[in-house]
Amino acid sequence: TAEEAYHSALATLRDLKPPPELRRDVLQEIGRANQRLGGFYSGIIVRDLPRALRHHDAALRALGERTRLDPSDTVARRNYADQFAMKATAQNAARDGAGALESTDQALAVFKTLASEDPDNVEAQHDLAFAHGERGVALMHLKRFKESEAAFREAIAIRERLIVADPENQEDRRDLKRVQTMLFAMEQKRAAEK
């Protein structure tokens, strides 16, 4: 199974004693394997959020070290920030609003920098929209509804700009509907709290 393959890969990678010039590559692969396992344990079929979060944290350690070895590597920085966003997704699923908020803020700090360094980078815009959406969910869990609405609206605005730039992109249309649905759920929760 995929789960066994990732665990096997991690065991092999942990046993490696790479020369310094390959250390970055090994750290990247350790991060990816843990990232995949975190996603696997956050899934619909297998739902073990504490285990998912342990793998997300292991991925953050590996990807963080990878980034520290070469801070100018924008791909490494993006992967590290993306891991914070993935951890936030699992934290939101576990209803850990405070943890998810901290993770999304870590992700957004990097994503905003990457997007400002390359405003035409569509992937950076996708990352920003996703992180703002997860931040909105975290703030909703914390009942900070006004801030939650602002985060969802920021995600929606980014998705709408992406759709204008590429009207045929079905992924952006799907993600826009998903964020609009989350905004509606937040509004319902806010109304129920009154």
Short mmCIF file of C-alpha atoms in Angstrom, two decimals:
data_model
loop_
_atom_site.label_atom_id
_atom_site.label_comp_id
_atom_site.label_asym_id
_atom_site.label_seq_id
_atom_site.Cartn_x
_atom_site.Cartn_y
_atom_site.Cartn_z
CA THR A 1 0.00 0.00 0.00
CA ALA A 2 0.98 3.65 -0.29
CA GLU A 3 1.13 3.92 3.50
CA GLU A 4 3.64 1.06 3.73
CA ALA A 5 5.69 2.48 0.88
CA TYR A 6 6.04 5.87 2.59
CA HIS A 7 6.96 4.26 5.92
CA SER A 8 9.53 2.09 4.14
CA ALA A 9 10.95 5.12 2.34
CA LEU A 10 11.23 7.01 5.62
CA ALA A 11 13.09 4.13 7.26
CA THR A 12 15.55 4.04 4.36
CA LEU A 13 16.01 7.81 4.29
CA ARG A 14 16.61 7.98 8.05
CA ASP A 15 19.37 5.38 7.76
CA LEU A 16 21.23 7.30 5.07
CA LYS A 17 24.39 9.14 5.95
CA PRO A 18 24.56 11.44 2.93
CA PRO A 19 27.57 13.58 2.09
CA PRO A 20 26.96 17.27 2.79
CA GLU A 21 26.16 18.05 -0.85
CA LEU A 22 23.23 15.57 -0.79
CA ARG A 23 21.89 16.44 2.68
CA ARG A 24 19.41 18.95 1.24
CA ASP A 25 17.96 16.34 -1.13
CA VAL A 26 17.55 13.78 1.64
CA LEU A 27 15.85 16.32 3.90
CA GLN A 28 13.50 17.25 1.05
CA GLU A 29 12.52 13.60 0.55
CA ILE A 30 12.05 13.01 4.30
CA GLY A 31 9.80 16.07 4.34
CA ARG A 32 7.79 14.85 1.36
CA ALA A 33 7.30 11.34 2.75
CA ASN A 34 6.11 12.72 6.09
CA GLN A 35 3.92 15.24 4.27
CA ARG A 36 2.25 12.44 2.28
CA LEU A 37 1.70 10.39 5.44
CA GLY A 38 0.22 13.43 7.17
CA GLY A 39 -2.21 13.79 4.30
CA PHE A 40 -2.95 10.06 4.32
CA TYR A 41 -3.85 10.07 8.03
CA SER A 42 -5.96 13.22 7.54
CA GLY A 43 -8.00 11.52 4.84
CA ILE A 44 -11.54 10.32 4.58
CA ILE A 45 -10.66 6.63 4.50
CA VAL A 46 -8.06 6.73 7.27
CA ARG A 47 -8.71 9.39 9.89
CA ASP A 48 -6.07 9.52 12.63
CA LEU A 49 -5.47 13.22 13.19
CA PRO A 50 -2.96 12.90 16.06
CA ARG A 51 -0.85 10.64 13.85
CA ALA A 52 -1.31 13.01 10.90
CA LEU A 53 -0.09 15.93 12.99
CA ARG A 54 2.99 13.99 14.12
CA HIS A 55 3.92 13.44 10.47
CA HIS A 56 3.19 17.07 9.59
CA ASP A 57 5.51 18.16 12.41
CA ALA A 58 8.20 15.74 11.21
CA ALA A 59 7.83 17.18 7.70
CA LEU A 60 8.17 20.71 9.10
CA ARG A 61 11.38 19.77 10.91
CA ALA A 62 12.93 18.29 7.77
CA LEU A 63 11.73 21.04 5.42
CA GLY A 64 12.68 23.74 7.92
CA GLU A 65 16.21 22.39 8.14
CA ARG A 66 16.28 22.11 4.33
CA THR A 67 15.29 25.78 4.05
CA ARG A 68 17.88 26.87 6.61
CA LEU A 69 20.61 25.16 4.56
CA ASP A 70 19.74 27.33 1.56
CA PRO A 71 17.44 30.26 2.45
CA SER A 72 17.65 31.67 -1.07
CA ASP A 73 15.99 28.56 -2.57
CA THR A 74 12.44 29.74 -3.31
CA VAL A 75 11.19 26.19 -3.98
CA ALA A 76 12.39 25.06 -0.55
CA ARG A 77 10.79 28.11 1.08
CA ARG A 78 7.52 27.43 -0.74
CA ASN A 79 7.55 23.74 0.28
CA TYR A 80 8.17 24.71 3.91
CA ALA A 81 5.29 27.22 3.88
CA ASP A 82 3.04 24.73 2.10
CA GLN A 83 3.69 22.26 4.90
CA PHE A 84 2.42 24.81 7.45
CA ALA A 85 -0.76 25.15 5.36
CA MET A 86 -1.17 21.36 5.23
CA LYS A 87 -0.70 21.12 8.99
CA ALA A 88 -3.34 23.84 9.41
CA THR A 89 -5.78 21.74 7.41
CA ALA A 90 -5.32 18.83 9.82
CA GLN A 91 -5.52 21.18 12.81
CA ASN A 92 -8.77 22.63 11.48
CA ALA A 93 -10.14 19.10 11.02
CA ALA A 94 -9.26 18.49 14.68
CA ARG A 95 -11.00 21.79 15.58
CA ASP A 96 -7.73 23.25 16.87
CA GLY A 97 -8.39 26.82 15.79
CA ALA A 98 -5.48 28.30 17.75
CA GLY A 99 -2.99 25.84 16.28
CA ALA A 100 -4.36 26.25 12.76
CA LEU A 101 -4.21 30.03 13.07
CA GLU A 102 -0.56 29.86 14.10
CA SER A 103 0.22 27.50 11.20
CA THR A 104 -1.58 29.62 8.60
CA ASP A 105 0.13 32.76 9.82
CA GLN A 106 3.50 31.00 9.39
CA ALA A 107 2.50 29.93 5.87
CA LEU A 108 1.15 33.35 4.91
CA ALA A 109 4.34 35.12 5.98
CA VAL A 110 6.28 33.14 3.37
CA PHE A 111 3.55 33.02 0.70
CA LYS A 112 3.10 36.80 0.80
CA THR A 113 6.84 37.32 0.35
CA LEU A 114 7.02 34.84 -2.54
CA ALA A 115 3.97 36.42 -4.23
CA SER A 116 5.42 39.92 -3.89
CA GLU A 117 8.77 38.75 -5.31
CA ASP A 118 6.99 37.36 -8.38
CA PRO A 119 3.50 38.89 -8.83
CA ASP A 120 2.88 36.85 -12.01
CA ASN A 121 3.48 33.54 -10.21
CA VAL A 122 0.08 31.83 -10.36
CA GLU A 123 1.15 29.07 -7.98
CA ALA A 124 2.00 31.69 -5.34
CA GLN A 125 -1.49 33.16 -5.75
CA HIS A 126 -3.05 29.70 -5.34
CA ASP A 127 -1.00 29.20 -2.17
CA LEU A 128 -2.13 32.56 -0.80
CA ALA A 129 -5.79 31.82 -1.49
CA PHE A 130 -5.58 28.38 0.12
CA ALA A 131 -3.84 29.70 3.25
CA HIS A 132 -6.35 32.56 3.62
CA GLY A 133 -9.17 30.01 3.39
CA GLU A 134 -7.64 27.81 6.10
CA ARG A 135 -7.07 30.92 8.21
CA GLY A 136 -10.77 31.73 7.84
CA VAL A 137 -11.69 28.27 9.12
CA ALA A 138 -9.31 28.62 12.08
CA LEU A 139 -10.79 31.99 13.00
CA MET A 140 -14.30 30.56 12.67
CA HIS A 141 -13.38 27.81 15.17
CA LEU A 142 -12.19 30.57 17.50
CA LYS A 143 -15.49 32.48 16.99
CA ARG A 144 -13.57 35.49 15.66
CA PHE A 145 -16.16 35.89 12.94
CA LYS A 146 -15.24 39.33 11.60
CA GLU A 147 -11.63 38.25 11.03
CA SER A 148 -12.84 34.94 9.61
CA GLU A 149 -15.01 36.75 7.09
CA ALA A 150 -12.08 38.96 6.07
CA ALA A 151 -9.85 35.92 5.50
CA PHE A 152 -12.51 34.16 3.42
CA ARG A 153 -13.15 37.30 1.38
CA GLU A 154 -9.40 37.65 0.70
CA ALA A 155 -9.32 34.04 -0.54
CA ILE A 156 -12.38 34.70 -2.72
CA ALA A 157 -10.85 37.87 -4.20
CA ILE A 158 -7.66 36.02 -5.15
CA ARG A 159 -9.63 33.14 -6.72
CA GLU A 160 -11.79 35.60 -8.68
CA ARG A 161 -8.66 37.35 -10.05
CA LEU A 162 -7.25 33.97 -11.08
CA ILE A 163 -10.49 33.09 -12.88
CA VAL A 164 -10.47 36.39 -14.78
CA ALA A 165 -6.88 35.65 -15.86
CA ASP A 166 -7.74 32.05 -16.86
CA PRO A 167 -11.51 31.59 -17.33
CA GLU A 168 -11.11 27.93 -18.34
CA ASN A 169 -9.39 26.90 -15.09
CA GLN A 170 -11.80 24.50 -13.41
CA GLU A 171 -9.63 24.13 -10.31
CA ASP A 172 -10.00 27.81 -9.49
CA ARG A 173 -13.75 27.65 -10.06
CA ARG A 174 -14.03 24.62 -7.77
CA ASP A 175 -11.88 26.28 -5.09
CA LEU A 176 -13.88 29.49 -5.34
CA LYS A 177 -17.09 27.57 -4.67
CA ARG A 178 -15.44 25.76 -1.76
CA VAL A 179 -14.39 29.04 -0.11
CA GLN A 180 -17.80 30.59 -0.76
CA THR A 181 -19.35 27.56 0.96
CA MET A 182 -17.01 28.01 3.93
CA LEU A 183 -17.96 31.70 4.13
CA PHE A 184 -21.65 30.74 4.11
CA ALA A 185 -21.04 28.18 6.90
CA MET A 186 -19.24 30.83 8.94
CA GLU A 187 -22.15 33.25 8.47
CA GLN A 188 -24.57 30.55 9.64
CA LYS A 189 -22.43 29.85 12.70
CA ARG A 190 -22.14 33.56 13.47
CA ALA A 191 -25.95 33.93 13.23
CA ALA A 192 -26.46 30.95 15.54
CA GLU A 193 -24.12 32.49 18.13
CA LYS A 194 -26.23 35.66 18.39
#
